[in-house]
Structure formats: structure tokens, C-alpha cells
mmCIF file with all atom_site columns, N, CA and C in Angstrom:
data_model
loop_
_atom_site.group_PDB
_atom_site.id
_atom_site.type_symbol
_atom_site.label_atom_id
_atom_site.label_alt_id
_atom_site.label_comp_id
_atom_site.label_asym_id
_atom_site.label_entity_id
_atom_site.label_seq_id
_atom_site.pdbx_PDB_ins_code
_atom_site.Cartn_x
_atom_site.Cartn_y
_atom_site.Cartn_z
_atom_site.occupancy
_atom_site.B_iso_or_equiv
_atom_site.pdbx_formal_charge
_atom_site.auth_seq_id
_atom_site.auth_comp_id
_atom_site.auth_asym_id
_atom_site.auth_atom_id
_atom_site.pdbx_PDB_model_num
ATOM 1   N N  . MET A 1 1  ? -52.991 -41.367 3.030   1.00 0.00 ? 1  MET A N  1
ATOM 2   C CA . MET A 1 1  ? -52.422 -41.818 1.780   1.00 0.00 ? 1  MET A CA 1
ATOM 3   C C  . MET A 1 1  ? -51.390 -42.907 2.064   1.00 0.00 ? 1  MET A C  1
ATOM 4   N N  . ARG A 1 2  ? -51.394 -43.931 1.250   1.00 0.00 ? 2  ARG A N  1
ATOM 5   C CA . ARG A 1 2  ? -50.448 -45.027 1.405   1.00 0.00 ? 2  ARG A CA 1
ATOM 6   C C  . ARG A 1 2  ? -49.093 -44.657 0.801   1.00 0.00 ? 2  ARG A C  1
ATOM 7   N N  . LEU A 1 3  ? -48.041 -45.222 1.357   1.00 0.00 ? 3  LEU A N  1
ATOM 8   C CA . LEU A 1 3  ? -46.692 -44.975 0.870   1.00 0.00 ? 3  LEU A CA 1
ATOM 9   C C  . LEU A 1 3  ? -46.552 -45.385 -0.593  1.00 0.00 ? 3  LEU A C  1
ATOM 10  N N  . SER A 1 4  ? -47.205 -46.444 -0.997  1.00 0.00 ? 4  SER A N  1
ATOM 11  C CA . SER A 1 4  ? -47.130 -46.898 -2.391  1.00 0.00 ? 4  SER A CA 1
ATOM 12  C C  . SER A 1 4  ? -47.670 -45.846 -3.365  1.00 0.00 ? 4  SER A C  1
ATOM 13  N N  . LYS A 1 5  ? -48.620 -45.033 -2.929  1.00 0.00 ? 5  LYS A N  1
ATOM 14  C CA . LYS A 1 5  ? -49.167 -43.960 -3.775  1.00 0.00 ? 5  LYS A CA 1
ATOM 15  C C  . LYS A 1 5  ? -48.198 -42.785 -3.887  1.00 0.00 ? 5  LYS A C  1
ATOM 16  N N  . LEU A 1 6  ? -47.367 -42.564 -2.870  1.00 0.00 ? 6  LEU A N  1
ATOM 17  C CA . LEU A 1 6  ? -46.392 -41.471 -2.895  1.00 0.00 ? 6  LEU A CA 1
ATOM 18  C C  . LEU A 1 6  ? -45.249 -41.743 -3.867  1.00 0.00 ? 6  LEU A C  1
ATOM 19  N N  . GLY A 1 7  ? -44.884 -43.005 -4.037  1.00 0.00 ? 7  GLY A N  1
ATOM 20  C CA . GLY A 1 7  ? -43.693 -43.377 -4.787  1.00 0.00 ? 7  GLY A CA 1
ATOM 21  C C  . GLY A 1 7  ? -43.620 -42.846 -6.199  1.00 0.00 ? 7  GLY A C  1
ATOM 22  N N  . GLY A 1 8  ? -44.723 -42.753 -6.904  1.00 0.00 ? 8  GLY A N  1
ATOM 23  C CA . GLY A 1 8  ? -44.719 -42.317 -8.293  1.00 0.00 ? 8  GLY A CA 1
ATOM 24  C C  . GLY A 1 8  ? -44.796 -40.819 -8.493  1.00 0.00 ? 8  GLY A C  1
ATOM 25  N N  . LYS A 1 9  ? -44.744 -40.065 -7.418  1.00 0.00 ? 9  LYS A N  1
ATOM 26  C CA . LYS A 1 9  ? -44.905 -38.611 -7.525  1.00 0.00 ? 9  LYS A CA 1
ATOM 27  C C  . LYS A 1 9  ? -43.543 -37.918 -7.675  1.00 0.00 ? 9  LYS A C  1
ATOM 28  N N  . GLU A 1 10 ? -43.539 -36.867 -8.478  1.00 0.00 ? 10 GLU A N  1
ATOM 29  C CA . GLU A 1 10 ? -42.347 -36.060 -8.666  1.00 0.00 ? 10 GLU A CA 1
ATOM 30  C C  . GLU A 1 10 ? -42.316 -34.948 -7.625  1.00 0.00 ? 10 GLU A C  1
ATOM 31  N N  . ILE A 1 11 ? -41.127 -34.582 -7.163  1.00 0.00 ? 11 ILE A N  1
ATOM 32  C CA . ILE A 1 11 ? -40.953 -33.522 -6.163  1.00 0.00 ? 11 ILE A CA 1
ATOM 33  C C  . ILE A 1 11 ? -40.537 -32.244 -6.885  1.00 0.00 ? 11 ILE A C  1
ATOM 34  N N  . VAL A 1 12 ? -41.328 -31.170 -6.708  1.00 0.00 ? 12 VAL A N  1
ATOM 35  C CA . VAL A 1 12 ? -41.077 -29.898 -7.384  1.00 0.00 ? 12 VAL A CA 1
ATOM 36  C C  . VAL A 1 12 ? -40.999 -28.796 -6.342  1.00 0.00 ? 12 VAL A C  1
ATOM 37  N N  . ASN A 1 13 ? -39.973 -27.937 -6.477  1.00 0.00 ? 13 ASN A N  1
ATOM 38  C CA . ASN A 1 13 ? -39.778 -26.823 -5.552  1.00 0.00 ? 13 ASN A CA 1
ATOM 39  C C  . ASN A 1 13 ? -40.597 -25.617 -6.008  1.00 0.00 ? 13 ASN A C  1
ATOM 40  N N  . LEU A 1 14 ? -41.456 -25.134 -5.146  1.00 0.00 ? 14 LEU A N  1
ATOM 41  C CA . LEU A 1 14 ? -42.314 -23.985 -5.420  1.00 0.00 ? 14 LEU A CA 1
ATOM 42  C C  . LEU A 1 14 ? -41.498 -22.722 -5.687  1.00 0.00 ? 14 LEU A C  1
ATOM 43  N N  . ASN A 1 15 ? -40.361 -22.551 -5.018  1.00 0.00 ? 15 ASN A N  1
ATOM 44  C CA . ASN A 1 15 ? -39.583 -21.313 -5.122  1.00 0.00 ? 15 ASN A CA 1
ATOM 45  C C  . ASN A 1 15 ? -38.951 -21.100 -6.489  1.00 0.00 ? 15 ASN A C  1
ATOM 46  N N  . ASP A 1 16 ? -38.442 -22.174 -7.114  1.00 0.00 ? 16 ASP A N  1
ATOM 47  C CA . ASP A 1 16 ? -37.764 -21.999 -8.392  1.00 0.00 ? 16 ASP A CA 1
ATOM 48  C C  . ASP A 1 16 ? -38.281 -22.916 -9.506  1.00 0.00 ? 16 ASP A C  1
ATOM 49  N N  . GLY A 1 17 ? -39.288 -23.726 -9.197  1.00 0.00 ? 17 GLY A N  1
ATOM 50  C CA . GLY A 1 17 ? -39.838 -24.640 -10.199 1.00 0.00 ? 17 GLY A CA 1
ATOM 51  C C  . GLY A 1 17 ? -38.942 -25.824 -10.495 1.00 0.00 ? 17 GLY A C  1
ATOM 52  N N  . GLY A 1 18 ? -37.863 -25.964 -9.729  1.00 0.00 ? 18 GLY A N  1
ATOM 53  C CA . GLY A 1 18 ? -36.916 -27.050 -9.964  1.00 0.00 ? 18 GLY A CA 1
ATOM 54  C C  . GLY A 1 18 ? -37.503 -28.415 -9.638  1.00 0.00 ? 18 GLY A C  1
ATOM 55  N N  . ARG A 1 19 ? -37.180 -29.370 -10.475 1.00 0.00 ? 19 ARG A N  1
ATOM 56  C CA . ARG A 1 19 ? -37.610 -30.746 -10.253 1.00 0.00 ? 19 ARG A CA 1
ATOM 57  C C  . ARG A 1 19 ? -36.487 -31.477 -9.538  1.00 0.00 ? 19 ARG A C  1
ATOM 58  N N  . LEU A 1 20 ? -36.796 -31.966 -8.356  1.00 0.00 ? 20 LEU A N  1
ATOM 59  C CA . LEU A 1 20 ? -35.766 -32.568 -7.521  1.00 0.00 ? 20 LEU A CA 1
ATOM 60  C C  . LEU A 1 20 ? -35.673 -34.078 -7.666  1.00 0.00 ? 20 LEU A C  1
ATOM 61  N N  . GLY A 1 21 ? -36.666 -34.696 -8.248  1.00 0.00 ? 21 GLY A N  1
ATOM 62  C CA . GLY A 1 21 ? -36.635 -36.141 -8.417  1.00 0.00 ? 21 GLY A CA 1
ATOM 63  C C  . GLY A 1 21 ? -37.971 -36.766 -8.062  1.00 0.00 ? 21 GLY A C  1
ATOM 64  N N  . MET A 1 22 ? -37.943 -38.061 -7.954  1.00 0.00 ? 22 MET A N  1
ATOM 65  C CA . MET A 1 22 ? -39.138 -38.834 -7.655  1.00 0.00 ? 22 MET A CA 1
ATOM 66  C C  . MET A 1 22 ? -39.079 -39.321 -6.212  1.00 0.00 ? 22 MET A C  1
ATOM 67  N N  . VAL A 1 23 ? -40.238 -39.448 -5.603  1.00 0.00 ? 23 VAL A N  1
ATOM 68  C CA . VAL A 1 23 ? -40.307 -39.955 -4.234  1.00 0.00 ? 23 VAL A CA 1
ATOM 69  C C  . VAL A 1 23 ? -39.787 -41.387 -4.188  1.00 0.00 ? 23 VAL A C  1
ATOM 70  N N  . ALA A 1 24 ? -40.011 -42.154 -5.256  1.00 0.00 ? 24 ALA A N  1
ATOM 71  C CA . ALA A 1 24 ? -39.565 -43.548 -5.287  1.00 0.00 ? 24 ALA A CA 1
ATOM 72  C C  . ALA A 1 24 ? -38.051 -43.670 -5.167  1.00 0.00 ? 24 ALA A C  1
ATOM 73  N N  . ASP A 1 25 ? -37.297 -42.638 -5.582  1.00 0.00 ? 25 ASP A N  1
ATOM 74  C CA . ASP A 1 25 ? -35.839 -42.642 -5.495  1.00 0.00 ? 25 ASP A CA 1
ATOM 75  C C  . ASP A 1 25 ? -35.345 -42.093 -4.175  1.00 0.00 ? 25 ASP A C  1
ATOM 76  N N  . SER A 1 26 ? -36.250 -41.686 -3.320  1.00 0.00 ? 26 SER A N  1
ATOM 77  C CA . SER A 1 26 ? -35.910 -41.018 -2.067  1.00 0.00 ? 26 SER A CA 1
ATOM 78  C C  . SER A 1 26 ? -36.020 -41.969 -0.882  1.00 0.00 ? 26 SER A C  1
ATOM 79  N N  . ASP A 1 27 ? -35.463 -41.522 0.233   1.00 0.00 ? 27 ASP A N  1
ATOM 80  C CA . ASP A 1 27 ? -35.608 -42.233 1.497   1.00 0.00 ? 27 ASP A CA 1
ATOM 81  C C  . ASP A 1 27 ? -36.454 -41.390 2.433   1.00 0.00 ? 27 ASP A C  1
ATOM 82  N N  . LEU A 1 28 ? -37.215 -42.045 3.271   1.00 0.00 ? 28 LEU A N  1
ATOM 83  C CA . LEU A 1 28 ? -37.992 -41.370 4.306   1.00 0.00 ? 28 LEU A CA 1
ATOM 84  C C  . LEU A 1 28 ? -37.308 -41.578 5.641   1.00 0.00 ? 28 LEU A C  1
ATOM 85  N N  . VAL A 1 29 ? -37.194 -40.516 6.418   1.00 0.00 ? 29 VAL A N  1
ATOM 86  C CA . VAL A 1 29 ? -36.689 -40.627 7.787   1.00 0.00 ? 29 VAL A CA 1
ATOM 87  C C  . VAL A 1 29 ? -37.891 -40.485 8.703   1.00 0.00 ? 29 VAL A C  1
ATOM 88  N N  . ILE A 1 30 ? -38.113 -41.498 9.514   1.00 0.00 ? 30 ILE A N  1
ATOM 89  C CA . ILE A 1 30 ? -39.304 -41.561 10.359  1.00 0.00 ? 30 ILE A CA 1
ATOM 90  C C  . ILE A 1 30 ? -38.894 -41.530 11.823  1.00 0.00 ? 30 ILE A C  1
ATOM 91  N N  . ASP A 1 31 ? -39.586 -40.726 12.606  1.00 0.00 ? 31 ASP A N  1
ATOM 92  C CA . ASP A 1 31 ? -39.361 -40.664 14.050  1.00 0.00 ? 31 ASP A CA 1
ATOM 93  C C  . ASP A 1 31 ? -39.824 -41.981 14.664  1.00 0.00 ? 31 ASP A C  1
ATOM 94  N N  . GLU A 1 32 ? -38.912 -42.673 15.312  1.00 0.00 ? 32 GLU A N  1
ATOM 95  C CA . GLU A 1 32 ? -39.223 -43.993 15.881  1.00 0.00 ? 32 GLU A CA 1
ATOM 96  C C  . GLU A 1 32 ? -40.263 -43.935 16.994  1.00 0.00 ? 32 GLU A C  1
ATOM 97  N N  . LYS A 1 33 ? -40.291 -42.833 17.723  1.00 0.00 ? 33 LYS A N  1
ATOM 98  C CA . LYS A 1 33 ? -41.228 -42.725 18.845  1.00 0.00 ? 33 LYS A CA 1
ATOM 99  C C  . LYS A 1 33 ? -42.641 -42.393 18.400  1.00 0.00 ? 33 LYS A C  1
ATOM 100 N N  . THR A 1 34 ? -42.760 -41.473 17.445  1.00 0.00 ? 34 THR A N  1
ATOM 101 C CA . THR A 1 34 ? -44.090 -41.014 17.039  1.00 0.00 ? 34 THR A CA 1
ATOM 102 C C  . THR A 1 34 ? -44.603 -41.685 15.769  1.00 0.00 ? 34 THR A C  1
ATOM 103 N N  . GLY A 1 35 ? -43.696 -42.216 14.949  1.00 0.00 ? 35 GLY A N  1
ATOM 104 C CA . GLY A 1 35 ? -44.087 -42.809 13.679  1.00 0.00 ? 35 GLY A CA 1
ATOM 105 C C  . GLY A 1 35 ? -44.328 -41.792 12.587  1.00 0.00 ? 35 GLY A C  1
ATOM 106 N N  . LYS A 1 36 ? -44.053 -40.516 12.870  1.00 0.00 ? 36 LYS A N  1
ATOM 107 C CA . LYS A 1 36 ? -44.272 -39.462 11.874  1.00 0.00 ? 36 LYS A CA 1
ATOM 108 C C  . LYS A 1 36 ? -43.033 -39.307 10.987  1.00 0.00 ? 36 LYS A C  1
ATOM 109 N N  . ILE A 1 37 ? -43.299 -38.905 9.740   1.00 0.00 ? 37 ILE A N  1
ATOM 110 C CA . ILE A 1 37 ? -42.201 -38.655 8.808   1.00 0.00 ? 37 ILE A CA 1
ATOM 111 C C  . ILE A 1 37 ? -41.516 -37.352 9.193   1.00 0.00 ? 37 ILE A C  1
ATOM 112 N N  . LYS A 1 38 ? -40.184 -37.396 9.344   1.00 0.00 ? 38 LYS A N  1
ATOM 113 C CA . LYS A 1 38 ? -39.423 -36.200 9.688   1.00 0.00 ? 38 LYS A CA 1
ATOM 114 C C  . LYS A 1 38 ? -38.970 -35.462 8.435   1.00 0.00 ? 38 LYS A C  1
ATOM 115 N N  . TYR A 1 39 ? -38.373 -36.192 7.483   1.00 0.00 ? 39 TYR A N  1
ATOM 116 C CA . TYR A 1 39 ? -37.961 -35.572 6.237   1.00 0.00 ? 39 TYR A CA 1
ATOM 117 C C  . TYR A 1 39 ? -37.703 -36.614 5.163   1.00 0.00 ? 39 TYR A C  1
ATOM 118 N N  . LEU A 1 40 ? -37.602 -36.125 3.930   1.00 0.00 ? 40 LEU A N  1
ATOM 119 C CA . LEU A 1 40 ? -37.253 -36.938 2.771   1.00 0.00 ? 40 LEU A CA 1
ATOM 120 C C  . LEU A 1 40 ? -35.789 -36.698 2.444   1.00 0.00 ? 40 LEU A C  1
ATOM 121 N N  . ILE A 1 41 ? -35.096 -37.725 2.026   1.00 0.00 ? 41 ILE A N  1
ATOM 122 C CA . ILE A 1 41 ? -33.734 -37.583 1.528   1.00 0.00 ? 41 ILE A CA 1
ATOM 123 C C  . ILE A 1 41 ? -33.780 -37.908 0.038   1.00 0.00 ? 41 ILE A C  1
ATOM 124 N N  . VAL A 1 42 ? -33.502 -36.889 -0.786  1.00 0.00 ? 42 VAL A N  1
ATOM 125 C CA . VAL A 1 42 ? -33.600 -37.016 -2.234  1.00 0.00 ? 42 VAL A CA 1
ATOM 126 C C  . VAL A 1 42 ? -32.195 -36.956 -2.825  1.00 0.00 ? 42 VAL A C  1
ATOM 127 N N  . PRO A 1 43 ? -31.823 -37.926 -3.679  1.00 0.00 ? 43 PRO A N  1
ATOM 128 C CA . PRO A 1 43 ? -30.519 -37.830 -4.339  1.00 0.00 ? 43 PRO A CA 1
ATOM 129 C C  . PRO A 1 43 ? -30.451 -36.576 -5.192  1.00 0.00 ? 43 PRO A C  1
ATOM 130 N N  . ASP A 1 44 ? -29.311 -35.880 -5.164  1.00 0.00 ? 44 ASP A N  1
ATOM 131 C CA . ASP A 1 44 ? -29.135 -34.661 -5.965  1.00 0.00 ? 44 ASP A CA 1
ATOM 132 C C  . ASP A 1 44 ? -28.718 -35.078 -7.368  1.00 0.00 ? 44 ASP A C  1
ATOM 133 N N  . ASN A 1 45 ? -29.657 -34.997 -8.301  1.00 0.00 ? 45 ASN A N  1
ATOM 134 C CA . ASN A 1 45 ? -29.412 -35.424 -9.673  1.00 0.00 ? 45 ASN A CA 1
ATOM 135 C C  . ASN A 1 45 ? -28.704 -34.376 -10.513 1.00 0.00 ? 45 ASN A C  1
ATOM 136 N N  . SER A 1 46 ? -28.443 -33.198 -9.974  1.00 0.00 ? 46 SER A N  1
ATOM 137 C CA . SER A 1 46 ? -27.776 -32.162 -10.756 1.00 0.00 ? 46 SER A CA 1
ATOM 138 C C  . SER A 1 46 ? -26.318 -32.521 -11.032 1.00 0.00 ? 46 SER A C  1
ATOM 139 N N  . LEU A 1 47 ? -25.754 -33.423 -10.255 1.00 0.00 ? 47 LEU A N  1
ATOM 140 C CA . LEU A 1 47 ? -24.360 -33.849 -10.449 1.00 0.00 ? 47 LEU A CA 1
ATOM 141 C C  . LEU A 1 47 ? -24.290 -35.244 -11.054 1.00 0.00 ? 47 LEU A C  1
ATOM 142 N N  . GLN A 1 48 ? -25.324 -35.663 -11.724 1.00 0.00 ? 48 GLN A N  1
ATOM 143 C CA . GLN A 1 48 ? -25.456 -37.020 -12.223 1.00 0.00 ? 48 GLN A CA 1
ATOM 144 C C  . GLN A 1 48 ? -24.338 -37.411 -13.187 1.00 0.00 ? 48 GLN A C  1
ATOM 145 N N  . LEU A 1 49 ? -23.845 -36.494 -13.988 1.00 0.00 ? 49 LEU A N  1
ATOM 146 C CA . LEU A 1 49 ? -22.844 -36.829 -14.988 1.00 0.00 ? 49 LEU A CA 1
ATOM 147 C C  . LEU A 1 49 ? -21.431 -36.906 -14.439 1.00 0.00 ? 49 LEU A C  1
ATOM 148 N N  . ASN A 1 50 ? -21.196 -36.362 -13.264 1.00 0.00 ? 50 ASN A N  1
ATOM 149 C CA . ASN A 1 50 ? -19.856 -36.353 -12.703 1.00 0.00 ? 50 ASN A CA 1
ATOM 150 C C  . ASN A 1 50 ? -19.660 -37.588 -11.829 1.00 0.00 ? 50 ASN A C  1
ATOM 151 N N  . ILE A 1 51 ? -18.978 -38.569 -12.366 1.00 0.00 ? 51 ILE A N  1
ATOM 152 C CA . ILE A 1 51 ? -18.805 -39.850 -11.681 1.00 0.00 ? 51 ILE A CA 1
ATOM 153 C C  . ILE A 1 51 ? -17.846 -39.728 -10.499 1.00 0.00 ? 51 ILE A C  1
ATOM 154 N N  . LEU A 1 52 ? -16.919 -38.796 -10.551 1.00 0.00 ? 52 LEU A N  1
ATOM 155 C CA . LEU A 1 52 ? -15.892 -38.692 -9.518  1.00 0.00 ? 52 LEU A CA 1
ATOM 156 C C  . LEU A 1 52 ? -16.393 -38.096 -8.214  1.00 0.00 ? 52 LEU A C  1
ATOM 157 N N  . ARG A 1 53 ? -17.523 -37.438 -8.225  1.00 0.00 ? 53 ARG A N  1
ATOM 158 C CA . ARG A 1 53 ? -18.051 -36.814 -7.007  1.00 0.00 ? 53 ARG A CA 1
ATOM 159 C C  . ARG A 1 53 ? -18.763 -37.839 -6.137  1.00 0.00 ? 53 ARG A C  1
ATOM 160 N N  . ASN A 1 54 ? -18.730 -37.598 -4.853  1.00 0.00 ? 54 ASN A N  1
ATOM 161 C CA . ASN A 1 54 ? -19.504 -38.431 -3.935  1.00 0.00 ? 54 ASN A CA 1
ATOM 162 C C  . ASN A 1 54 ? -20.981 -38.139 -4.136  1.00 0.00 ? 54 ASN A C  1
ATOM 163 N N  . ARG A 1 55 ? -21.797 -39.100 -3.790  1.00 0.00 ? 55 ARG A N  1
ATOM 164 C CA . ARG A 1 55 ? -23.242 -38.911 -3.907  1.00 0.00 ? 55 ARG A CA 1
ATOM 165 C C  . ARG A 1 55 ? -23.682 -37.831 -2.927  1.00 0.00 ? 55 ARG A C  1
ATOM 166 N N  . THR A 1 56 ? -24.389 -36.858 -3.443  1.00 0.00 ? 56 THR A N  1
ATOM 167 C CA . THR A 1 56 ? -24.912 -35.810 -2.578  1.00 0.00 ? 56 THR A CA 1
ATOM 168 C C  . THR A 1 56 ? -26.422 -35.967 -2.483  1.00 0.00 ? 56 THR A C  1
ATOM 169 N N  . GLU A 1 57 ? -26.955 -35.455 -1.422  1.00 0.00 ? 57 GLU A N  1
ATOM 170 C CA . GLU A 1 57 ? -28.384 -35.602 -1.153  1.00 0.00 ? 57 GLU A CA 1
ATOM 171 C C  . GLU A 1 57 ? -28.972 -34.283 -0.697  1.00 0.00 ? 57 GLU A C  1
ATOM 172 N N  . ILE A 1 58 ? -30.265 -34.151 -0.888  1.00 0.00 ? 58 ILE A N  1
ATOM 173 C CA . ILE A 1 58 ? -31.006 -32.990 -0.415  1.00 0.00 ? 58 ILE A CA 1
ATOM 174 C C  . ILE A 1 58 ? -31.975 -33.478 0.648   1.00 0.00 ? 58 ILE A C  1
ATOM 175 N N  . GLU A 1 59 ? -31.918 -32.869 1.827   1.00 0.00 ? 59 GLU A N  1
ATOM 176 C CA . GLU A 1 59 ? -32.851 -33.207 2.898   1.00 0.00 ? 59 GLU A CA 1
ATOM 177 C C  . GLU A 1 59 ? -34.021 -32.240 2.846   1.00 0.00 ? 59 GLU A C  1
ATOM 178 N N  . ILE A 1 60 ? -35.221 -32.784 2.744   1.00 0.00 ? 60 ILE A N  1
ATOM 179 C CA . ILE A 1 60 ? -36.430 -31.968 2.673   1.00 0.00 ? 60 ILE A CA 1
ATOM 180 C C  . ILE A 1 60 ? -37.255 -32.225 3.924   1.00 0.00 ? 60 ILE A C  1
ATOM 181 N N  . PRO A 1 61 ? -37.309 -31.245 4.834   1.00 0.00 ? 61 PRO A N  1
ATOM 182 C CA . PRO A 1 61 ? -38.141 -31.424 6.027   1.00 0.00 ? 61 PRO A CA 1
ATOM 183 C C  . PRO A 1 61 ? -39.612 -31.616 5.635   1.00 0.00 ? 61 PRO A C  1
ATOM 184 N N  . TRP A 1 62 ? -40.293 -32.490 6.341   1.00 0.00 ? 62 TRP A N  1
ATOM 185 C CA . TRP A 1 62 ? -41.701 -32.757 6.036   1.00 0.00 ? 62 TRP A CA 1
ATOM 186 C C  . TRP A 1 62 ? -42.531 -31.484 6.115   1.00 0.00 ? 62 TRP A C  1
ATOM 187 N N  . GLU A 1 63 ? -42.127 -30.541 6.957   1.00 0.00 ? 63 GLU A N  1
ATOM 188 C CA . GLU A 1 63 ? -42.850 -29.278 7.099   1.00 0.00 ? 63 GLU A CA 1
ATOM 189 C C  . GLU A 1 63 ? -42.742 -28.414 5.851   1.00 0.00 ? 63 GLU A C  1
ATOM 190 N N  . SER A 1 64 ? -41.784 -28.708 4.950   1.00 0.00 ? 64 SER A N  1
ATOM 191 C CA . SER A 1 64 ? -41.615 -27.937 3.715   1.00 0.00 ? 64 SER A CA 1
ATOM 192 C C  . SER A 1 64 ? -42.591 -28.352 2.629   1.00 0.00 ? 64 SER A C  1
ATOM 193 N N  . ILE A 1 65 ? -43.301 -29.449 2.832   1.00 0.00 ? 65 ILE A N  1
ATOM 194 C CA . ILE A 1 65 ? -44.273 -29.913 1.841   1.00 0.00 ? 65 ILE A CA 1
ATOM 195 C C  . ILE A 1 65 ? -45.513 -29.028 1.926   1.00 0.00 ? 65 ILE A C  1
ATOM 196 N N  . ARG A 1 66 ? -45.876 -28.445 0.769   1.00 0.00 ? 66 ARG A N  1
ATOM 197 C CA . ARG A 1 66 ? -47.022 -27.542 0.727   1.00 0.00 ? 66 ARG A CA 1
ATOM 198 C C  . ARG A 1 66 ? -48.266 -28.210 0.163   1.00 0.00 ? 66 ARG A C  1
ATOM 199 N N  . LYS A 1 67 ? -48.085 -29.142 -0.789  1.00 0.00 ? 67 LYS A N  1
ATOM 200 C CA . LYS A 1 67 ? -49.231 -29.777 -1.429  1.00 0.00 ? 67 LYS A CA 1
ATOM 201 C C  . LYS A 1 67 ? -48.810 -31.123 -2.015  1.00 0.00 ? 67 LYS A C  1
ATOM 202 N N  . ILE A 1 68 ? -49.654 -32.122 -1.798  1.00 0.00 ? 68 ILE A N  1
ATOM 203 C CA . ILE A 1 68 ? -49.461 -33.424 -2.426  1.00 0.00 ? 68 ILE A CA 1
ATOM 204 C C  . ILE A 1 68 ? -50.583 -33.584 -3.436  1.00 0.00 ? 68 ILE A C  1
ATOM 205 N N  . GLY A 1 69 ? -50.221 -33.526 -4.722  1.00 0.00 ? 69 GLY A N  1
ATOM 206 C CA . GLY A 1 69 ? -51.206 -33.631 -5.790  1.00 0.00 ? 69 GLY A CA 1
ATOM 207 C C  . GLY A 1 69 ? -51.233 -35.027 -6.392  1.00 0.00 ? 69 GLY A C  1
ATOM 208 N N  . ASN A 1 70 ? -51.942 -35.158 -7.514  1.00 0.00 ? 70 ASN A N  1
ATOM 209 C CA . ASN A 1 70 ? -52.072 -36.452 -8.178  1.00 0.00 ? 70 ASN A CA 1
ATOM 210 C C  . ASN A 1 70 ? -50.754 -36.948 -8.751  1.00 0.00 ? 70 ASN A C  1
ATOM 211 N N  . ASP A 1 71 ? -49.947 -36.020 -9.297  1.00 0.00 ? 71 ASP A N  1
ATOM 212 C CA . ASP A 1 71 ? -48.719 -36.412 -9.977  1.00 0.00 ? 71 ASP A CA 1
ATOM 213 C C  . ASP A 1 71 ? -47.446 -35.897 -9.319  1.00 0.00 ? 71 ASP A C  1
ATOM 214 N N  . MET A 1 72 ? -47.577 -34.933 -8.426  1.00 0.00 ? 72 MET A N  1
ATOM 215 C CA . MET A 1 72 ? -46.369 -34.337 -7.851  1.00 0.00 ? 72 MET A CA 1
ATOM 216 C C  . MET A 1 72 ? -46.591 -33.874 -6.426  1.00 0.00 ? 72 MET A C  1
ATOM 217 N N  . ILE A 1 73 ? -45.462 -33.636 -5.766  1.00 0.00 ? 73 ILE A N  1
ATOM 218 C CA . ILE A 1 73 ? -45.443 -33.062 -4.428  1.00 0.00 ? 73 ILE A CA 1
ATOM 219 C C  . ILE A 1 73 ? -44.780 -31.697 -4.555  1.00 0.00 ? 73 ILE A C  1
ATOM 220 N N  . ILE A 1 74 ? -45.475 -30.665 -4.134  1.00 0.00 ? 74 ILE A N  1
ATOM 221 C CA . ILE A 1 74 ? -44.951 -29.307 -4.169  1.00 0.00 ? 74 ILE A CA 1
ATOM 222 C C  . ILE A 1 74 ? -44.322 -29.011 -2.816  1.00 0.00 ? 74 ILE A C  1
ATOM 223 N N  . ILE A 1 75 ? -43.049 -28.601 -2.858  1.00 0.00 ? 75 ILE A N  1
ATOM 224 C CA . ILE A 1 75 ? -42.363 -28.242 -1.614  1.00 0.00 ? 75 ILE A CA 1
ATOM 225 C C  . ILE A 1 75 ? -41.930 -26.782 -1.701  1.00 0.00 ? 75 ILE A C  1
ATOM 226 N N  . GLU A 1 76 ? -41.649 -26.203 -0.560  1.00 0.00 ? 76 GLU A N  1
ATOM 227 C CA . GLU A 1 76 ? -41.101 -24.845 -0.508  1.00 0.00 ? 76 GLU A CA 1
ATOM 228 C C  . GLU A 1 76 ? -39.780 -24.941 0.224   1.00 0.00 ? 76 GLU A C  1
ATOM 229 N N  . LEU A 1 77 ? -38.699 -24.861 -0.568  1.00 0.00 ? 77 LEU A N  1
ATOM 230 C CA . LEU A 1 77 ? -37.366 -25.071 -0.015  1.00 0.00 ? 77 LEU A CA 1
ATOM 231 C C  . LEU A 1 77 ? -36.419 -24.044 -0.596  1.00 0.00 ? 77 LEU A C  1
ATOM 232 N N  . ASP A 1 78 ? -35.795 -23.268 0.280   1.00 0.00 ? 78 ASP A N  1
ATOM 233 C CA . ASP A 1 78 ? -34.765 -22.319 -0.149  1.00 0.00 ? 78 ASP A CA 1
ATOM 234 C C  . ASP A 1 78 ? -33.445 -23.060 -0.169  1.00 0.00 ? 78 ASP A C  1
ATOM 235 N N  . GLU A 1 79 ? -32.784 -23.045 -1.322  1.00 0.00 ? 79 GLU A N  1
ATOM 236 C CA . GLU A 1 79 ? -31.459 -23.663 -1.423  1.00 0.00 ? 79 GLU A CA 1
ATOM 237 C C  . GLU A 1 79 ? -30.448 -22.542 -1.516  1.00 0.00 ? 79 GLU A C  1
ATOM 238 N N  . ASN A 1 80 ? -29.672 -22.393 -0.474  1.00 0.00 ? 80 ASN A N  1
ATOM 239 C CA . ASN A 1 80 ? -28.678 -21.316 -0.434  1.00 0.00 ? 80 ASN A CA 1
ATOM 240 C C  . ASN A 1 80 ? -27.362 -21.774 -0.979  1.00 0.00 ? 80 ASN A C  1
#
């Protein structure tokens, strides 16, 4: 799958059904030696209205991705 096809997909957590954002708003961390994706960095939109807070992010390991569908990416991530 091309990176351009991933950009329009929404990221949804299998554990709680939470919508974490869009891949297009995320950053990919890639291993320089292997070229494999290590994890996604997704902006935490739950604090969107609070301007005084620093930008927080959620790191999603590539191994947490369970399914890449037509419209969304299903991940399994426990947020403690």
C-alpha cells in the first residue's frame, strides 16, 4: 500500500472504540537501517480546546495495528 492511500484513513482503537485522528495528521517514525515503520505519532486531540497546554502526542507502535481497512486503521492500544 502506498503512503498516499494511508493518509485519508481514520485511526480507531479496538479496545474502547476511540477515534484517535487521521493518519494524514500523524507522523511516521521509520527505522533508517531497515526502512520499516516503527510507530505512528498522532496528535492528542482530546485537549484541543485547551490552548495553554503543550501539544501532547500518542505513540502507536506499528505492531499495535490490527487491520488496515478502506476507511480506517484499527489498532489495539491500552491507554493507562
